[in-house]
CSV table of C-alpha atoms in Angstrom, one decimal:
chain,number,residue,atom,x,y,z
A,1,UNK,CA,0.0,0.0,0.0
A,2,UNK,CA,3.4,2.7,0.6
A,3,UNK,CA,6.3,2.2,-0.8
A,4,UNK,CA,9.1,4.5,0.1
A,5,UNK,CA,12.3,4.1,-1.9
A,6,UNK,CA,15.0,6.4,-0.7
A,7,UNK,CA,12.6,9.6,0.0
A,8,UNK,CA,14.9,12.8,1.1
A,9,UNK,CA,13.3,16.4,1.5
A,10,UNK,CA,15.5,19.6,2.1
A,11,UNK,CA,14.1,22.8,3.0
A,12,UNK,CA,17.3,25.1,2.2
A,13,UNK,CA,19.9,23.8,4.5
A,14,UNK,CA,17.9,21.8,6.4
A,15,UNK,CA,17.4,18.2,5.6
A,16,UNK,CA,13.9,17.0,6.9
A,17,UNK,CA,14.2,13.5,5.5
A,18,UNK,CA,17.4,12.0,4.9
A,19,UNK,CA,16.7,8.4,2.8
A,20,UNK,CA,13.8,7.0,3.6
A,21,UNK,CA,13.0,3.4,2.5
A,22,UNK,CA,10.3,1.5,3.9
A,23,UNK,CA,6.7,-0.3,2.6
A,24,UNK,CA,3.3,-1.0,4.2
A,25,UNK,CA,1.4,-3.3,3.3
A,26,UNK,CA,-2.5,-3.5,3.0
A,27,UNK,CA,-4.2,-3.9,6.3
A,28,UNK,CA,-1.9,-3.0,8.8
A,29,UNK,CA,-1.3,-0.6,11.5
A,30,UNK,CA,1.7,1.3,11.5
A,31,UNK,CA,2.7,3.8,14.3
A,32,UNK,CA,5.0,6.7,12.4
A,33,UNK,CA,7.1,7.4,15.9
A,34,UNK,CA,9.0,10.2,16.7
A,35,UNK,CA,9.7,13.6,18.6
A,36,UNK,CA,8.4,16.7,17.3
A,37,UNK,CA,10.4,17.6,14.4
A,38,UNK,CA,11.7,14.7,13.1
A,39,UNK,CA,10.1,14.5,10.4
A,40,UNK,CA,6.6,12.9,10.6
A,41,UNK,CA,4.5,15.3,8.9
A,42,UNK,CA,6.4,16.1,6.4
A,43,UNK,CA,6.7,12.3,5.4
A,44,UNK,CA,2.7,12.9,5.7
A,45,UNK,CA,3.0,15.7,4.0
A,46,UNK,CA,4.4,13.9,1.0
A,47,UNK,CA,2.1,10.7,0.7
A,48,UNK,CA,-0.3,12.8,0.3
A,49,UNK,CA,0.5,14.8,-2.6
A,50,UNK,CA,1.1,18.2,-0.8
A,51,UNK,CA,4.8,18.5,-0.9
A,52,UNK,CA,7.3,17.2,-3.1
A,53,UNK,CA,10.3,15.6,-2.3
A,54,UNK,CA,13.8,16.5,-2.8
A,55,UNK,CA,14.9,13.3,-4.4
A,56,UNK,CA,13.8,9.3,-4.1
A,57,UNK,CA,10.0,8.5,-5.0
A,58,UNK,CA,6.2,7.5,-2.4
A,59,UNK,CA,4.2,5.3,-4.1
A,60,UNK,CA,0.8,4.3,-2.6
A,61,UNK,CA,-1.8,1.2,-4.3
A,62,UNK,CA,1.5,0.8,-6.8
A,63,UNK,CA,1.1,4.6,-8.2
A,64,UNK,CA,3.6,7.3,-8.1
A,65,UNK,CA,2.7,10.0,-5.9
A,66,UNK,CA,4.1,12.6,-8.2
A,67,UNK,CA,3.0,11.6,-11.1
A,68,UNK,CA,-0.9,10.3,-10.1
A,69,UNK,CA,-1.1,13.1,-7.8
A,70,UNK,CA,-4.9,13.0,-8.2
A,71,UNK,CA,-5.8,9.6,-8.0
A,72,UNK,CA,-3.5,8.7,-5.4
A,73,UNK,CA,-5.5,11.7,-3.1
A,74,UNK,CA,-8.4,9.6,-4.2
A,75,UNK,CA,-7.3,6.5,-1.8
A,76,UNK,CA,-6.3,8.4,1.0
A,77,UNK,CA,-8.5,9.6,4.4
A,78,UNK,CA,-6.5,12.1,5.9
A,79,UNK,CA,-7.5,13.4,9.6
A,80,UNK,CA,-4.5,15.8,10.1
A,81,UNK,CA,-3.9,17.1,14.1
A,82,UNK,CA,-6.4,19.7,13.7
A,83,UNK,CA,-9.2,18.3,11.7
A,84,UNK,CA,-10.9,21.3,9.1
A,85,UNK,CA,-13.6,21.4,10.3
A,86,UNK,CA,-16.6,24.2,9.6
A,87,UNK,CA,-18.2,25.1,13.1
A,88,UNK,CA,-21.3,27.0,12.0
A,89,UNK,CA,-22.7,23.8,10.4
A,90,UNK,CA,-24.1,20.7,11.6
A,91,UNK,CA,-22.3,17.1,11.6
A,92,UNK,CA,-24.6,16.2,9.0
A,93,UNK,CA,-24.2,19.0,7.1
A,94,UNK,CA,-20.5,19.1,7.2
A,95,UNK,CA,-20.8,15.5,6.1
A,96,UNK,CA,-22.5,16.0,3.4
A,97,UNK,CA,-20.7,18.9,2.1
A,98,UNK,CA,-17.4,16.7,1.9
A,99,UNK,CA,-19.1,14.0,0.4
A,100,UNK,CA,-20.2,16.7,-2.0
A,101,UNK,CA,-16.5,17.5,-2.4
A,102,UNK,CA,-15.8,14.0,-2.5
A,103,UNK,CA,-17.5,13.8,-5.6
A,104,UNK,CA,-19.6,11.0,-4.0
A,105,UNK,CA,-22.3,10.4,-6.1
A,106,UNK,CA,-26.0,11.4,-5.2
A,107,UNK,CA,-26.9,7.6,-5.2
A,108,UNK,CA,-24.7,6.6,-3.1
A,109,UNK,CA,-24.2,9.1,-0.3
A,110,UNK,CA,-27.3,7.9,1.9
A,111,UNK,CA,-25.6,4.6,2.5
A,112,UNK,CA,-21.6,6.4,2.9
A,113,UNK,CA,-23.0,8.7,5.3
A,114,UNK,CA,-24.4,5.9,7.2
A,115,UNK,CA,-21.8,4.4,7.0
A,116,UNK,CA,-19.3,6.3,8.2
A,117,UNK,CA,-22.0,7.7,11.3
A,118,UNK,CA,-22.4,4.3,12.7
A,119,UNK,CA,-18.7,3.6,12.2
A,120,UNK,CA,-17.5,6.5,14.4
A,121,UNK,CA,-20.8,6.6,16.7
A,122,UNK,CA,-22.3,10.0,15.8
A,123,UNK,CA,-26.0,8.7,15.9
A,124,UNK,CA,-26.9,11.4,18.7
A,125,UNK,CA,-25.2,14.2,17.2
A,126,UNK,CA,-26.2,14.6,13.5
A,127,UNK,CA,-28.5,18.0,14.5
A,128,UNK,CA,-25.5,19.2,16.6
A,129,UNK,CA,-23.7,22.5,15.5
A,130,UNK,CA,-20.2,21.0,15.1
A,131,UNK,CA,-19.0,24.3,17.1
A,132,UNK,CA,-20.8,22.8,20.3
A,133,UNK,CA,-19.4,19.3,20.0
A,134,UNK,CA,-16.5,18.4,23.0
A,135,UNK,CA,-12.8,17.6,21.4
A,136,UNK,CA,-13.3,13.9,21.2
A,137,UNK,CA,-16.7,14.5,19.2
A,138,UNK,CA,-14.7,16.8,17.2
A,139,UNK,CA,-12.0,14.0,16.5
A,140,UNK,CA,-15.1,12.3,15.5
A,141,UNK,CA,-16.6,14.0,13.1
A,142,UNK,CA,-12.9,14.4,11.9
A,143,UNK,CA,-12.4,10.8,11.2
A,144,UNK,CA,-16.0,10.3,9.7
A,145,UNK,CA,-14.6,13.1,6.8
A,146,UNK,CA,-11.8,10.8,6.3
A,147,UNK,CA,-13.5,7.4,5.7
A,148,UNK,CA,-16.8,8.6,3.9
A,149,UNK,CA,-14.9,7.6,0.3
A,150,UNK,CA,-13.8,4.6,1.5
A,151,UNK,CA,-10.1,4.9,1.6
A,152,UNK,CA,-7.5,2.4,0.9
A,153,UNK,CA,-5.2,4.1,3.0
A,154,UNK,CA,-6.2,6.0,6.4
A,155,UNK,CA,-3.7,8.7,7.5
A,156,UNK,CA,-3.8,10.3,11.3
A,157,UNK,CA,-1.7,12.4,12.5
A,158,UNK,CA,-1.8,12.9,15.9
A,159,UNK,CA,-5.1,12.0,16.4
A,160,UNK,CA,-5.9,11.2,20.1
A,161,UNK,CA,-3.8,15.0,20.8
A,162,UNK,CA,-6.1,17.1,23.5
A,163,UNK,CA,-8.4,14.2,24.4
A,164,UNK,CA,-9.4,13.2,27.8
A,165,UNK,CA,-8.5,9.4,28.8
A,166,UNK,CA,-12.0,7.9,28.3
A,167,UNK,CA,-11.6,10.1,24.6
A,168,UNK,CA,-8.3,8.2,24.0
A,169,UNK,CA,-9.7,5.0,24.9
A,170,UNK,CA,-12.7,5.5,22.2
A,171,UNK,CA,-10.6,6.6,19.3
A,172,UNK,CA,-8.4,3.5,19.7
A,173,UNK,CA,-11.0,1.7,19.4
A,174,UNK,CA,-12.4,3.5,16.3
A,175,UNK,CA,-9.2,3.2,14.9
A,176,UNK,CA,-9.0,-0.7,14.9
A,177,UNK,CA,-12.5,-0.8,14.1
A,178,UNK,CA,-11.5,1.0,11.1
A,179,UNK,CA,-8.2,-1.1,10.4
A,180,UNK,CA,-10.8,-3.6,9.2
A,181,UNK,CA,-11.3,-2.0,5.8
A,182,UNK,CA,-8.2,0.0,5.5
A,183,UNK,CA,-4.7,0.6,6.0
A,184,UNK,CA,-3.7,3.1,9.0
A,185,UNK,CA,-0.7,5.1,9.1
A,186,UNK,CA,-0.6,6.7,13.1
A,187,UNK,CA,1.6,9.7,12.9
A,188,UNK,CA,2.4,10.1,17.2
A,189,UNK,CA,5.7,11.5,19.5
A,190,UNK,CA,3.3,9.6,22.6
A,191,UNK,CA,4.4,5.7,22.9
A,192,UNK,CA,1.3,4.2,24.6
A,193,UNK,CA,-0.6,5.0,21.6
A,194,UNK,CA,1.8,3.1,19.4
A,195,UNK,CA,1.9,-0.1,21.8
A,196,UNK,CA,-2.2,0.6,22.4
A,197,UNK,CA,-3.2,0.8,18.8
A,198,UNK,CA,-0.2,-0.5,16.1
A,199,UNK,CA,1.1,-3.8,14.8
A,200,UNK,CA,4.1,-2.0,14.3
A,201,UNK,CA,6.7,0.9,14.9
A,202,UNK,CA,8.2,3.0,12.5
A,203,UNK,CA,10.7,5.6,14.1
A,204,UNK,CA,12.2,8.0,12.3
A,205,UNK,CA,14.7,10.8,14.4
A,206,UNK,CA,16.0,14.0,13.2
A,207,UNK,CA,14.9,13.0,10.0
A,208,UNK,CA,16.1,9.3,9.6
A,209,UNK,CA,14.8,5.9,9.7
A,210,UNK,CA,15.9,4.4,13.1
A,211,UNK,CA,14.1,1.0,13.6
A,212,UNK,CA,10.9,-0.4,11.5
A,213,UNK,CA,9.7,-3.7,12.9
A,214,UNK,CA,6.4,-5.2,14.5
A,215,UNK,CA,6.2,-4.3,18.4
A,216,UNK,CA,7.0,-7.7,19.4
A,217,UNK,CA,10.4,-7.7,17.4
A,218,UNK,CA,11.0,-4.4,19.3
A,219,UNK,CA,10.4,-5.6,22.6
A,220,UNK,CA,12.2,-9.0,22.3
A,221,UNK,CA,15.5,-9.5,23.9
A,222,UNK,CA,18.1,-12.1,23.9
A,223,UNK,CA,18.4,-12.6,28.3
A,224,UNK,CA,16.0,-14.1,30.5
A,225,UNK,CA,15.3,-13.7,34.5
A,226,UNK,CA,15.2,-17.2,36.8
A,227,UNK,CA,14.7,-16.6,40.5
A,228,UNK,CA,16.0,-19.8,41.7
A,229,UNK,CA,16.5,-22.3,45.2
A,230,UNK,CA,19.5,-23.6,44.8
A,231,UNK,CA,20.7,-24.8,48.4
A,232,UNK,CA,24.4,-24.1,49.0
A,233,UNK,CA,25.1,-24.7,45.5
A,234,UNK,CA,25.2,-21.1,44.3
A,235,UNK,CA,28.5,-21.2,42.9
A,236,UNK,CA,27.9,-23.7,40.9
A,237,UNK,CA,24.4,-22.6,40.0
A,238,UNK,CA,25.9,-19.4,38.7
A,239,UNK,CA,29.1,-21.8,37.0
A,240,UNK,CA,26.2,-23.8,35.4
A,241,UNK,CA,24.1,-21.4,34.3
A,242,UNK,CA,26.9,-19.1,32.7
A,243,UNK,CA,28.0,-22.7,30.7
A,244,UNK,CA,24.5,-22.8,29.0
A,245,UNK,CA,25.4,-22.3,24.9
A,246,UNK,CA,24.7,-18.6,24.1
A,247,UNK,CA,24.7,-16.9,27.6
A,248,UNK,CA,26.9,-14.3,27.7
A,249,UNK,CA,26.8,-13.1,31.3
A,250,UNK,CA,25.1,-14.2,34.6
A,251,UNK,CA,24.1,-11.9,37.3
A,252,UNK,CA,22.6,-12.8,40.5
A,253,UNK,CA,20.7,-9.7,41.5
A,254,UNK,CA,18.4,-10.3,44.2
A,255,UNK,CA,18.2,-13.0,47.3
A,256,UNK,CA,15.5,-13.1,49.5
A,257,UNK,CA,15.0,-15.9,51.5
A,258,UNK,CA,17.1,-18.5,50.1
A,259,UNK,CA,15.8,-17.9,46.5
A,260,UNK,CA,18.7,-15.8,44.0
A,261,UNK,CA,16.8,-14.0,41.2
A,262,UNK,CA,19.4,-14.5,38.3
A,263,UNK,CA,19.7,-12.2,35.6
A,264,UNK,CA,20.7,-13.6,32.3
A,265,UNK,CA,22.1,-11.9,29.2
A,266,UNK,CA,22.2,-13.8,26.2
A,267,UNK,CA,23.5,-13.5,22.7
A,268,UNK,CA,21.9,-13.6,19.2
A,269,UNK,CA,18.3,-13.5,20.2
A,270,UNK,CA,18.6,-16.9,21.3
A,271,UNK,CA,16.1,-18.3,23.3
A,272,UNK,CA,17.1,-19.5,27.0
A,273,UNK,CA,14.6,-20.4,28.9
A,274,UNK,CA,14.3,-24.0,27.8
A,275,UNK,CA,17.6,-24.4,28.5
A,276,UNK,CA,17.6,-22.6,32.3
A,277,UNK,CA,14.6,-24.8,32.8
A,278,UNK,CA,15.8,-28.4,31.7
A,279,UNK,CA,19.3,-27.2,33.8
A,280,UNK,CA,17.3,-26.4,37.1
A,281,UNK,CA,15.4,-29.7,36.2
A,282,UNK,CA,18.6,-32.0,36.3
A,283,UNK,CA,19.8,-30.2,39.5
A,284,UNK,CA,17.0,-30.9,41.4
A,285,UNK,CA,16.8,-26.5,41.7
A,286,UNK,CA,13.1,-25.5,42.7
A,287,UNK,CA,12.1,-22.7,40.5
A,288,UNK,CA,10.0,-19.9,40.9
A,289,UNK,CA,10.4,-17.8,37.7
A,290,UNK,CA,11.1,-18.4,34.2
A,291,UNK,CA,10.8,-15.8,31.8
A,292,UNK,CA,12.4,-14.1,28.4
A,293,UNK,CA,13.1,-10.4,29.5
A,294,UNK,CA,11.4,-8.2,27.1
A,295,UNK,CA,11.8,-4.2,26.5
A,296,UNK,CA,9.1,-1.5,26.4
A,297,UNK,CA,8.7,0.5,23.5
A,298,UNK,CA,10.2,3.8,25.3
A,299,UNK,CA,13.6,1.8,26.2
A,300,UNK,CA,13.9,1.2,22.7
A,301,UNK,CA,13.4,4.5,21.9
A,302,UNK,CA,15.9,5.6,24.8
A,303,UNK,CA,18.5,3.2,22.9
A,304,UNK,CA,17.5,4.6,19.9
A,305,UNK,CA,18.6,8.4,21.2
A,306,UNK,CA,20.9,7.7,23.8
A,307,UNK,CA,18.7,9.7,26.3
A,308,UNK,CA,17.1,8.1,29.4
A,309,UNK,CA,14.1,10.4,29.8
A,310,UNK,CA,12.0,9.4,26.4
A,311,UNK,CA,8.8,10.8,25.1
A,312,UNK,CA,5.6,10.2,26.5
């Protein structure tokens, strides 16, 4: 559904994106991550026809964005951070009005404008001036505009910004709902939307492509943590242990009542825990945890910066 293929954009001096390569494809979820300024929306910017790059090429549905500007708009729902929306008019006539511009045709814009009102629950507030609607209604009637065509590709940027928690919790849910018929590019600098709402991270800082992988690749590690009864053997539990084929280290980090609470790093993504388990097995060690250690989405991007404070 996007292709990217080297996509650079300068504004003067000032390199916004520097080689961009990656694809999406149909269906899934993809959480563009990042600090302000690193380049999200103007990546945005470009799918959707708006700006054009400095060199390398966006395709989206297999078209060049440059040279099927028009069509390629066609496919695309767009809900930027501040939806435009017209506050003296109804949701329903503001609805309308873009299915007018839409060039939805008369026949069929009974059943998109259904469609699209169940699909984000506005039911209640089709007589509403769009003025008087809260933020999260607002959001709403935001993301109705963006799916009444039907899009093949759903952009949001920022789209949970403002919103109280029960808010947040709603438009994740409209989001996935929506994931059913389209693919969803989540522009966000917060991290629990990412790990709430995406099948995977893309994270692009200062303008480059830093990691692009599905959560559960980010997250996975190569150590595992054991907390462990070994009687007076703990010497040679920690000997043992450290002889297991890929550990590269073994720390014992907590004891509480005769049970040590091992630390183990491994090597090459290799999987330990079978190994610690079948070794405490053959010792006769009682065990009381097993488990692959696994990193959270801001530790990576931490890493990723070399800062220890992270984004939200």
């Amino acid at each position: 559904m996007i292709s990217l293929k080297n996509l650079t954009k300068s504004y003067g001096e000032v390199t916004a994106l520097k080689d961009i390569s990656f694809s999406v494809k149909p269906g899934e979820i993809i959480g563009l991550l990042g600090p302000n300024g690193a380049g999200k929306t103007t990546l945005m910017k470009i799918l959707t026809g708006y700006l054009h790059p400095t060199a390398g090429c966006a395709e989206v549905g297999g078209l060049d964005v440059l040279a099927h500007t028009q069509k390629v708009q066609e496919m695309i729902g767009y809900l930027p951070e501040n939806a435009p929306l017209y506050p003296e008019l109804t949701v329903q006539s503001s609805l309308k009005l873009i299915a007018d511009l839409r060039a939805i045709p008369p026949s069929e814009q009974g059943k998109r404008l259904s469609e699209a009102i169940a699909a984000v629950g506005l039911e209640s507030r089709l007589t509403r001036l769009v003025g008087t609607l809260s933020k999260g209604y607002r959001q709403r009637v935001g993301l109705a505009q963006a799916i009444l065509h039907r899009p093949n590709l759903l952009i949001l940027d920022e789209p949970t910004n403002g919103l109280d928690p029960t808010q947040i919790v709603e438009v994740r849910h409209l989001v996935k709902k929506l994931a059913k018929r389209s693919t969803v590019l989540i522009s966000t600098h917060i991290l629990s939307e990412v790990e709430a709402t995406c099948d995977r991270a893309i994270i692009i800082i200062n303008g480059e492509l830093k990691a692009d992988a599905h959560l559960a690749d980010l997250s996975a590690t190569s150590h595992a943590v054991t907390a462990l009864k070994v009687g007076d053997q703990e010497k040679e539990a920690t000997d043992k242990l450290a002889s297991l084929a890929g550990v590269r280290n073994v720390e014992a980090c907590r004891r509480q009542n005769g049970i040590i609470t091992y630390r183990i790093s491994g090597q090459n993504m290799q999987e330990l825990c079978p190994a610690i388990y079948q070794l405490a097995r053959d010792n006769d060690w009682t065990l009381y945890e097993l488990k692959q250690e696994s990193r959270t989405l801001e530790s990576v991007f931490n890493e990723l910066t070399g800062t220890t404070g992270g984004m939200q």
